[in-house]
Amino acid sequence: MIRLDGVTKVFQTGVFGRSAFTAVSGVSFAVEQGEIVSLIGESGSGKTTVGRMVLRLTQATGGTITVDGRDVATFGRSDLHAYYGSVQGIFQDPFSSYNPVFKVDRVLGMIRANYLPRLSDAEWKRKVRDALEAVSLEQADVLGKYPHQLSGGQLQRLLIARALLLDIRFLVADEVISMLDASTRVDVLNLLSDLKARGLGILFITHDLSLGNYVSERTMILQRGRVVELGPTEKVFGDPRHPYTQSLLASVPQLHVKWQARERDARTAWESADGDGTAELVEVSDGHLVALEPS
Ligand SMILES: Nc1ncnc2c1ncn2[C@@H]1O[C@H](COP(=O)(O)OP(=O)(O)O)[C@@H](O)[C@H]1O
Ligand SMILES: [Mg+2]
């Protein structure tokens, strides 16, 4: 289980880091193996920062992140190496994840060199074949090629296949669908569901409400670094209790102009509710938590 307890990230900004910016504030949630949890919020709400902290690409400045009971902040070099053997991240832009002068074989081979040095050639070949098959990629379509010779959808799948070579237990998927075309989107979403069925725990980060609704059993709504609503996906979508969640959902089928107006309405509602930042998550029904000001 990945577990966050009161996790906060304060960035030092400005000349000589004299001012501070709180990007993530008091975030708590858990992802079990075999479930997909969506982290939904508008651009700049802190989603990627949460994902990067889970992957220890940046350190939390408050709270704790534990994976199977171990605090990731305490990991040294060798602990981290072992950690990345079971927890991997896939980020928005698949192109930047690949070195353009390395052929696909070499990108995959680096996993073997780093994590599976004792595997025989035959075992390795079988592993590559299985991983590519799991993401519906033909070996002939990708092996021996350079990244620029592949489509965005193929690269995205390849990133997932690379993670699968490692028998990971958790995946952080940050806006993985955003740059895919509509037909490929559904395939990758279905692939994530297959991985879940195979026991993976997935933190699915997106700004797109409909994607979160499609894949996840639980949903968190993040607004300016705070979780304002959290619960079973059908409750958060079907019975949203926080004004911000309500306005996000109401704006989905509408035009951009209206979105901005609604966004402002939600901000005003939330800012007045959140005056001193003491809003606490209150359980409104089984497993459905909403940030409410104590009365
Ligand atoms: N390294 C950094 N230094 C300072 N501010 C940062 C840094 N990384 C992210 N931020 C800020 O933290 C906020 C959240 O960013 P991010 O987690 O990328 O949001 P999201 O993924 O939801 O769009 C943004 O205001 C962003 O500008
Ligand atoms: Mg992001």
Short mmCIF file of C-alpha atoms in Angstrom, two decimals, residues 89-100 102 107 110 147 155-156 158-159 162:
data_model
loop_
_atom_site.label_atom_id
_atom_site.label_comp_id
_atom_site.label_asym_id
_atom_site.label_seq_id
_atom_site.Cartn_x
_atom_site.Cartn_y
_atom_site.Cartn_z
CA GLY A 89 6.08 6.46 -12.86
CA ILE A 90 4.92 7.29 -16.34
CA PHE A 91 4.67 10.94 -17.22
CA GLN A 92 2.81 13.06 -19.67
CA ASP A 93 5.32 13.41 -22.46
CA PRO A 94 6.52 10.01 -23.66
CA PHE A 95 9.02 11.62 -26.03
CA SER A 96 11.07 13.23 -23.30
CA SER A 97 11.37 9.90 -21.49
CA TYR A 98 13.48 8.37 -24.24
CA ASN A 99 16.96 9.28 -25.30
CA PRO A 100 16.52 10.04 -29.02
CA PHE A 102 19.00 5.08 -28.28
CA VAL A 107 16.15 1.60 -23.67
CA MET A 110 18.99 -0.65 -19.52
CA PRO A 147 11.79 6.76 -30.64
CA LEU A 155 5.73 5.36 -27.12
CA GLN A 156 3.20 5.60 -24.33
CA LEU A 158 6.35 1.26 -24.58
CA LEU A 159 6.78 3.23 -21.36
CA ARG A 162 9.17 -0.93 -19.75
#
